[in-house]
Short mmCIF file of C-alpha atoms in Angstrom, two decimals:
data_model
loop_
_atom_site.label_atom_id
_atom_site.label_comp_id
_atom_site.label_asym_id
_atom_site.label_seq_id
_atom_site.Cartn_x
_atom_site.Cartn_y
_atom_site.Cartn_z
CA MET A 1 0.00 0.00 0.00
CA SER A 2 0.97 3.62 -0.42
CA GLU A 3 3.16 5.34 2.16
CA ASN A 4 1.98 8.83 1.16
CA ARG A 5 -0.98 10.91 2.33
CA PHE A 6 -3.33 8.36 0.78
CA LYS A 7 -2.60 5.70 3.37
CA ASN A 8 -5.50 3.26 3.53
CA PRO A 9 -7.37 3.09 6.87
CA LEU A 10 -7.41 -0.66 7.60
CA PRO A 11 -4.49 -2.90 8.63
CA GLU A 12 -2.58 -4.45 5.74
CA GLU A 13 -3.42 -8.00 6.85
CA ILE A 14 -7.13 -7.31 6.33
CA TYR A 15 -6.62 -6.13 2.75
CA LEU A 16 -4.46 -9.15 1.93
CA SER A 17 -6.70 -11.75 3.59
CA ARG A 18 -8.23 -14.54 1.51
CA GLU A 19 -10.64 -17.32 2.39
CA TYR A 20 -7.83 -19.81 1.87
CA GLN A 21 -4.45 -18.37 2.79
CA ARG A 22 -1.70 -19.34 0.38
CA LYS A 23 2.00 -18.73 0.11
CA GLU A 24 2.45 -15.71 -2.15
CA ASP A 25 4.67 -15.90 -5.22
CA ILE A 26 6.71 -13.53 -7.37
CA ARG A 27 3.58 -11.91 -8.81
CA GLY A 28 2.50 -10.31 -5.55
CA PRO A 29 -1.03 -10.65 -4.10
CA TYR A 30 -2.90 -8.19 -6.30
CA PHE A 31 -1.22 -9.10 -9.58
CA ARG A 32 -2.05 -12.69 -8.68
CA ASP A 33 -5.69 -11.65 -8.38
CA GLN A 34 -5.46 -10.04 -11.81
CA THR A 35 -4.31 -13.28 -13.41
CA ALA A 36 -7.03 -15.27 -11.64
CA ILE A 37 -9.66 -12.91 -13.05
CA ILE A 38 -8.20 -12.80 -16.57
CA HIS A 39 -8.06 -16.60 -16.84
CA SER A 40 -11.64 -17.08 -15.61
CA LEU A 41 -14.51 -17.96 -17.95
CA PRO A 42 -16.70 -15.05 -16.75
CA PHE A 43 -13.97 -12.63 -17.87
CA ARG A 44 -13.71 -14.25 -21.29
CA ARG A 45 -17.45 -13.91 -21.81
CA LEU A 46 -17.24 -10.13 -21.38
CA LYS A 47 -16.02 -9.85 -24.98
CA HIS A 48 -19.52 -10.79 -26.14
CA LYS A 49 -21.45 -8.69 -23.62
CA THR A 50 -22.92 -5.28 -24.32
CA GLN A 51 -21.63 -1.97 -23.05
CA PHE A 52 -24.69 0.00 -24.13
CA PHE A 53 -25.34 -1.15 -27.71
CA PHE A 54 -27.17 -4.47 -27.91
CA ALA A 55 -25.25 -7.33 -29.54
CA PRO A 56 -23.24 -4.93 -31.73
CA GLU A 57 -22.06 -6.23 -35.10
CA ASN A 58 -19.70 -3.29 -35.67
CA ASP A 59 -16.25 -4.49 -34.59
CA HIS A 60 -15.34 -0.99 -33.43
CA ILE A 61 -18.21 -0.60 -30.95
CA CYS A 62 -17.09 -0.98 -27.34
CA THR A 63 -17.98 -4.24 -25.58
CA ARG A 64 -17.88 -4.97 -21.87
CA ILE A 65 -14.38 -6.46 -21.98
CA GLU A 66 -12.99 -3.34 -23.66
CA HIS A 67 -14.71 -1.21 -21.05
CA VAL A 68 -13.04 -3.03 -18.14
CA LEU A 69 -9.66 -2.81 -19.88
CA HIS A 70 -10.17 0.93 -20.35
CA VAL A 71 -11.10 1.31 -16.68
CA ALA A 72 -8.01 -0.67 -15.66
CA SER A 73 -5.75 1.51 -17.80
CA ILE A 74 -7.26 4.78 -16.56
CA ALA A 75 -7.19 3.63 -12.93
CA ALA A 76 -3.53 2.61 -13.22
CA THR A 77 -2.62 6.00 -14.69
CA ILE A 78 -4.35 7.85 -11.86
CA CYS A 79 -2.70 5.60 -9.27
CA LYS A 80 0.71 6.36 -10.75
CA GLY A 81 -0.03 10.06 -10.37
CA LEU A 82 -1.08 9.61 -6.75
CA GLY A 83 1.52 7.07 -5.63
CA LEU A 84 -1.08 4.33 -5.13
CA ASN A 85 -0.97 0.59 -5.80
CA THR A 86 -1.56 0.06 -9.52
CA ASP A 87 -1.80 -3.74 -9.19
CA LEU A 88 -4.68 -3.42 -6.74
CA ALA A 89 -6.56 -0.87 -8.84
CA GLN A 90 -6.18 -2.92 -12.01
CA ALA A 91 -7.39 -6.10 -10.29
CA ILE A 92 -10.51 -4.31 -9.05
CA ALA A 93 -11.12 -2.81 -12.48
CA LEU A 94 -10.75 -6.14 -14.29
CA GLY A 95 -13.28 -7.79 -11.99
CA HIS A 96 -15.75 -4.99 -11.45
CA ASP A 97 -18.25 -5.94 -14.19
CA LEU A 98 -18.04 -9.74 -14.12
CA GLY A 99 -21.60 -9.87 -12.81
CA HIS A 100 -23.24 -7.91 -15.61
CA ALA A 101 -26.21 -9.56 -17.30
CA PRO A 102 -26.53 -9.76 -21.10
CA PHE A 103 -27.77 -6.58 -22.80
CA GLY A 104 -26.08 -4.32 -20.26
CA HIS A 105 -28.19 -2.36 -17.82
CA THR A 106 -31.38 -3.37 -19.65
CA GLY A 107 -30.73 -7.00 -18.73
CA GLU A 108 -29.97 -5.99 -15.16
CA GLU A 109 -33.21 -4.01 -14.93
CA VAL A 110 -35.32 -6.93 -16.16
CA LEU A 111 -33.81 -9.40 -13.70
CA ASN A 112 -34.30 -6.89 -10.91
CA GLU A 113 -37.95 -6.41 -11.89
CA ILE A 114 -38.68 -10.13 -11.84
CA SER A 115 -38.39 -10.08 -8.07
CA LYS A 116 -38.15 -6.84 -6.16
CA GLU A 117 -37.72 -8.86 -2.97
CA HIS A 118 -34.67 -10.74 -4.24
CA GLY A 119 -33.46 -8.14 -6.70
CA PHE A 120 -30.47 -8.18 -9.03
CA ILE A 121 -27.64 -5.66 -8.71
CA HIS A 122 -24.61 -6.25 -10.92
CA GLU A 123 -22.11 -4.98 -8.32
CA LEU A 124 -23.35 -7.57 -5.82
CA HIS A 125 -23.49 -10.24 -8.49
CA SER A 126 -19.91 -9.49 -9.55
CA LEU A 127 -18.82 -10.38 -6.03
CA ARG A 128 -20.90 -13.57 -6.18
CA VAL A 129 -19.18 -14.49 -9.43
CA VAL A 130 -15.66 -14.19 -8.00
CA ASP A 131 -16.56 -15.66 -4.59
CA VAL A 132 -18.92 -18.48 -5.57
CA LEU A 133 -19.65 -19.10 -9.24
CA ALA A 134 -16.29 -18.98 -11.02
CA ARG A 135 -14.34 -22.20 -11.53
CA ASP A 136 -17.49 -24.36 -11.35
CA GLY A 137 -18.38 -23.17 -7.88
CA GLN A 138 -14.91 -22.94 -6.36
CA GLY A 139 -14.58 -19.16 -6.71
CA LEU A 140 -11.35 -17.27 -7.38
CA ASP A 141 -10.30 -16.75 -3.73
CA LEU A 142 -9.36 -13.09 -4.20
CA THR A 143 -8.00 -10.75 -1.54
CA TYR A 144 -10.37 -8.72 0.62
CA ALA A 145 -9.15 -5.46 -0.94
CA VAL A 146 -10.06 -6.58 -4.46
CA ARG A 147 -13.40 -8.09 -3.44
CA ASP A 148 -14.26 -4.91 -1.52
CA GLY A 149 -13.42 -2.76 -4.54
CA ILE A 150 -15.53 -4.91 -6.85
CA ILE A 151 -18.72 -4.74 -4.79
CA SER A 152 -18.22 -1.03 -4.02
CA HIS A 153 -17.45 0.17 -7.54
CA CYS A 154 -20.84 1.73 -8.36
CA GLY A 155 -19.93 4.14 -11.14
CA GLU A 156 -23.44 5.46 -11.72
CA ARG A 157 -23.26 7.81 -8.72
CA PHE A 158 -21.63 11.09 -9.67
CA GLU A 159 -20.03 12.40 -6.49
CA GLN A 160 -17.48 15.17 -6.89
CA TRP A 161 -15.15 13.34 -4.52
CA ILE A 162 -15.01 10.24 -2.34
CA GLU A 163 -12.70 8.75 0.28
CA PRO A 164 -12.45 5.27 1.80
CA THR A 165 -14.77 4.09 4.53
CA LYS A 166 -12.82 3.33 7.69
CA GLU A 167 -14.69 0.20 8.81
CA GLN A 168 -14.16 -3.37 7.66
CA LYS A 169 -17.33 -4.70 6.03
CA ASP A 170 -18.83 -8.16 5.89
CA LEU A 171 -19.03 -8.13 2.10
CA SER A 172 -21.43 -11.07 1.94
CA LYS A 173 -24.03 -9.08 3.91
CA ILE A 174 -24.13 -6.07 1.56
CA LYS A 175 -27.55 -5.81 -0.11
CA ASN A 176 -27.47 -2.47 -1.96
CA ARG A 177 -25.21 0.07 -3.67
CA ALA A 178 -24.90 2.33 -0.62
CA THR A 179 -21.36 1.28 0.18
CA TYR A 180 -17.93 2.81 -0.42
CA PRO A 181 -14.55 1.13 -0.88
CA THR A 182 -12.14 0.75 2.04
CA THR A 183 -9.15 1.64 -0.16
CA TYR A 184 -8.12 4.69 -2.14
CA GLU A 185 -7.48 2.36 -5.05
CA GLY A 186 -11.12 1.27 -4.93
CA CYS A 187 -12.12 4.94 -4.96
CA VAL A 188 -9.91 5.49 -8.00
CA VAL A 189 -11.68 2.67 -9.87
CA ARG A 190 -15.03 4.33 -9.16
CA VAL A 191 -13.94 7.57 -10.81
CA ALA A 192 -12.10 5.71 -13.60
CA ASP A 193 -15.37 3.92 -14.41
CA LYS A 194 -17.05 7.29 -14.97
CA ILE A 195 -14.15 8.62 -17.02
CA SER A 196 -14.13 5.50 -19.18
CA TYR A 197 -17.71 5.35 -20.29
CA LEU A 198 -18.64 9.03 -20.67
CA GLY A 199 -16.46 9.78 -23.69
CA ARG A 200 -16.44 6.27 -25.11
CA ASP A 201 -20.24 5.97 -25.16
CA LEU A 202 -20.37 9.30 -26.97
CA GLU A 203 -17.73 8.13 -29.44
CA ASP A 204 -19.67 4.92 -30.14
CA ALA A 205 -22.92 6.84 -30.57
CA ILE A 206 -21.27 9.14 -33.10
CA ARG A 207 -19.88 6.14 -34.96
CA ALA A 208 -23.34 4.55 -34.99
CA GLY A 209 -24.94 7.73 -36.32
CA LEU A 210 -27.09 8.40 -33.25
CA VAL A 211 -25.56 11.82 -32.56
CA ASP A 212 -23.14 14.25 -34.17
CA ILE A 213 -20.21 15.95 -32.48
CA LYS A 214 -21.76 19.33 -33.32
CA ASP A 215 -24.71 18.42 -31.07
CA LEU A 216 -22.48 18.62 -27.99
CA PRO A 217 -22.80 21.72 -25.78
CA PRO A 218 -20.04 24.17 -26.80
CA ARG A 219 -18.48 24.38 -23.33
CA ILE A 220 -17.98 20.60 -23.25
CA ILE A 221 -16.11 20.76 -26.56
CA LYS A 222 -14.12 23.76 -25.34
CA ASP A 223 -13.18 22.51 -21.86
CA LEU A 224 -13.32 18.68 -22.14
CA GLY A 225 -12.54 18.10 -25.81
CA ARG A 226 -13.98 16.74 -29.05
CA THR A 227 -12.71 13.16 -28.81
CA ASN A 228 -12.74 10.45 -26.19
CA GLY A 229 -8.95 10.66 -25.91
CA GLU A 230 -9.03 14.40 -25.27
CA MET A 231 -11.76 13.99 -22.64
CA ILE A 232 -9.90 11.22 -20.83
CA ASP A 233 -6.73 13.32 -20.78
CA VAL A 234 -8.52 16.32 -19.23
CA MET A 235 -10.38 14.25 -16.64
CA VAL A 236 -7.39 12.13 -15.60
CA HIS A 237 -5.10 15.13 -15.14
CA ASP A 238 -7.84 16.90 -13.20
CA VAL A 239 -8.31 13.94 -10.83
CA ILE A 240 -4.59 13.69 -10.15
CA LYS A 241 -4.17 17.42 -9.54
CA TRP A 242 -7.29 17.84 -7.36
CA SER A 243 -6.74 14.63 -5.38
CA ASN A 244 -3.10 15.41 -4.60
CA ALA A 245 -4.16 18.85 -3.36
CA ASN A 246 -7.11 17.67 -1.26
CA GLY A 247 -6.24 14.20 0.04
CA LYS A 248 -9.43 12.71 -1.39
CA ILE A 249 -10.19 11.14 -4.77
CA GLY A 250 -12.20 13.48 -6.95
CA PHE A 251 -12.54 16.22 -9.52
CA SER A 252 -12.40 19.99 -9.49
CA GLN A 253 -15.78 21.70 -9.40
CA LYS A 254 -15.37 22.84 -13.01
CA VAL A 255 -14.57 19.42 -14.47
CA HIS A 256 -17.15 17.68 -12.30
CA SER A 257 -19.88 20.01 -13.57
CA LEU A 258 -18.78 19.34 -17.16
CA MET A 259 -18.98 15.59 -16.54
CA VAL A 260 -22.47 15.91 -15.09
CA GLU A 261 -23.51 17.93 -18.14
CA LEU A 262 -22.01 15.32 -20.48
CA LYS A 263 -23.77 12.54 -18.59
CA GLU A 264 -27.10 14.36 -18.96
CA PHE A 265 -26.40 14.84 -22.67
CA ASN A 266 -25.66 11.12 -23.08
CA TYR A 267 -28.85 10.08 -21.32
CA LYS A 268 -31.04 12.41 -23.36
CA ASN A 269 -29.43 11.84 -26.75
CA ILE A 270 -27.96 8.33 -26.53
CA TYR A 271 -29.29 6.03 -23.81
CA PHE A 272 -32.88 7.25 -24.36
CA HIS A 273 -32.53 7.44 -28.14
CA PRO A 274 -35.65 5.97 -29.83
CA LYS A 275 -33.59 3.39 -31.73
CA LEU A 276 -32.00 2.04 -28.56
CA LEU A 277 -35.30 2.08 -26.67
CA HIS A 278 -36.84 0.12 -29.55
CA TYR A 279 -34.18 -2.59 -29.31
CA ALA A 280 -34.36 -2.56 -25.53
CA LYS A 281 -37.94 -3.84 -25.73
CA TYR A 282 -36.75 -6.96 -27.55
CA CYS A 283 -33.88 -7.46 -25.13
CA ARG A 284 -36.28 -7.29 -22.20
CA ARG A 285 -38.52 -9.84 -23.87
CA ILE A 286 -35.57 -12.18 -24.45
CA ILE A 287 -34.55 -12.11 -20.79
CA ARG A 288 -38.12 -12.73 -19.61
CA LEU A 289 -38.63 -15.60 -22.07
CA LEU A 290 -35.42 -17.24 -20.90
CA TYR A 291 -36.35 -16.86 -17.25
CA GLU A 292 -39.88 -18.21 -17.72
CA GLN A 293 -38.78 -21.18 -19.82
CA LEU A 294 -35.89 -22.16 -17.56
CA GLU A 295 -38.18 -21.91 -14.54
CA LYS A 296 -40.69 -24.26 -16.21
CA THR A 297 -37.89 -26.63 -17.15
CA PHE A 298 -36.46 -26.73 -13.64
CA LEU A 299 -39.88 -27.29 -12.05
CA SER A 300 -40.53 -30.10 -14.52
CA TYR A 301 -37.14 -31.87 -14.62
CA GLY A 302 -35.91 -31.05 -11.12
CA LEU A 303 -32.61 -32.78 -10.44
CA ASN A 304 -33.15 -35.57 -12.94
CA PHE A 305 -30.10 -34.72 -15.01
CA ASN A 306 -30.83 -37.44 -17.57
CA ARG A 307 -34.02 -35.63 -18.60
CA TYR A 308 -32.02 -32.52 -19.41
CA LYS A 309 -29.54 -34.57 -21.43
CA GLU A 310 -32.36 -36.13 -23.47
CA SER A 311 -33.94 -32.79 -24.38
CA GLU A 312 -34.05 -31.75 -28.03
CA PHE A 313 -33.22 -28.18 -27.01
CA THR A 314 -29.69 -26.89 -26.47
CA LEU A 315 -30.95 -24.50 -23.80
CA GLU A 316 -32.26 -27.32 -21.62
CA ARG A 317 -29.23 -29.55 -22.19
CA LYS A 318 -26.81 -26.73 -21.32
CA PHE A 319 -28.86 -25.73 -18.27
CA GLY A 320 -28.86 -29.31 -17.01
CA LYS A 321 -25.08 -29.53 -17.43
CA TYR A 322 -24.73 -26.27 -15.49
CA LEU A 323 -26.90 -27.58 -12.63
CA GLU A 324 -24.90 -30.80 -12.49
CA ASP A 325 -21.58 -28.94 -12.41
CA MET A 326 -22.83 -26.55 -9.72
CA GLN A 327 -24.82 -28.96 -7.57
CA THR A 328 -22.38 -28.75 -4.63
CA VAL A 329 -22.96 -24.98 -4.43
CA TYR A 330 -26.71 -25.14 -4.82
CA GLU A 331 -27.12 -28.05 -2.41
CA ARG A 332 -25.32 -25.93 0.17
CA GLU A 333 -27.67 -23.03 -0.58
CA GLY A 334 -30.85 -25.16 -0.60
CA TRP A 335 -31.45 -25.10 -4.37
CA PRO A 336 -32.84 -21.53 -4.52
CA ILE A 337 -34.58 -21.51 -7.91
CA GLN A 338 -34.58 -17.75 -8.40
CA GLN A 339 -30.90 -17.40 -7.55
CA ILE A 340 -30.06 -20.31 -9.85
CA LEU A 341 -31.89 -18.68 -12.75
CA TYR A 342 -30.26 -15.31 -12.05
CA ASP A 343 -26.84 -16.94 -11.97
CA TYR A 344 -27.37 -18.82 -15.22
CA ILE A 345 -28.98 -16.04 -17.24
CA ALA A 346 -26.57 -13.36 -15.99
CA GLY A 347 -23.70 -15.53 -17.19
CA MET A 348 -24.96 -15.54 -20.77
CA THR A 349 -23.54 -13.34 -23.51
CA ASP A 350 -25.84 -11.25 -25.70
CA GLN A 351 -25.42 -13.54 -28.70
CA TYR A 352 -25.91 -16.72 -26.67
CA ALA A 353 -29.16 -15.41 -25.15
CA ILE A 354 -30.46 -14.49 -28.62
CA LYS A 355 -29.41 -17.86 -30.03
CA MET A 356 -31.13 -19.82 -27.26
CA VAL A 357 -34.40 -17.92 -27.63
CA ARG A 358 -34.29 -18.28 -31.41
CA GLU A 359 -33.71 -22.03 -31.17
CA PHE A 360 -36.33 -22.63 -28.50
CA PHE A 361 -39.16 -20.42 -29.71
CA ILE A 362 -38.68 -20.16 -33.48
CA PRO A 363 -39.05 -23.47 -35.36
CA LYS A 364 -36.42 -24.39 -37.89
CA PRO A 365 -37.59 -24.06 -41.50
CA ILE A 366 -38.35 -27.17 -43.48
CA ASP A 367 -36.12 -26.98 -46.52
CA SER A 368 -37.69 -29.79 -48.46
CA PHE A 369 -40.10 -32.68 -48.24
CA ASN A 370 -38.91 -36.14 -49.14
CA SER A 371 -41.52 -38.36 -50.75
CA ASN A 372 -41.21 -42.08 -51.22
#
């Protein structure tokens, strides 16, 4: 950890603690966490998950895996400017969106609507992925500092500045987004998340023809820039300068107000664009169809894994294989059907979800009739 004014509030042994203590190697604890995340299947699936476009076919549109790499790069740059631990920040950044559902925040909203009592929050589910679901139910056994940063990363809240909470949290008991990281590095990832998606979402929207650069408010172009690269440069330098001067992680009032204005522009002109809202309706329908069908299948087949294997549908066969692989976890949890369905659907990529619905609900065409 840093020896400068950004000294983290908890003892080092808490940050480094894991469920299963192991002898550390040449990589160091946080770089080791990075490699565990990168080599996991949930991380690989991020390359086919949406940032805010749905199942984009344009190779230059940002996907979820590119987003987390951008966040990791930005967070590392800020940490270098503040004398913080870049390995820790990058590990948090790489893992922070592992729990995202297909179709981005639309998928998350649908799963959350299915049960308000249970709910689905991607920050909480990201922790469940690294703690429970990855490696067929073994989890990744990450350090407390990385796990804390993952569940506390909520980038949707636009505070001007934040600082670490000074109390150790029982991460498994957190039920909402009202939590802050216990490290400055975790705070850096929160602001890096904002920096990453503001300009990049705008850039993608321009590339897709949803907006034009001339539509931007003049003061944003003047003081933040015209391109994503220019905007990142301004925001990163501002964070480093303001944070070094104030001992907290944040932005100057001027840059923060520009970011809020850009966020409002993005919501009005991009996220709520009629074309995206039109596609969002279909994405919502896909998630609900998958949930309803898998629920029926589970209630019908139960734990008779042979019935899943004999199904004509890939969706049911794959779901049965998943249940069989994860039965140790779900037996321990009492086979909670809603959690099982959340886990399985949230793990899907955009294209896989579309493919499964197409196969299950749209009959294959008959190419020809053979007569004897």
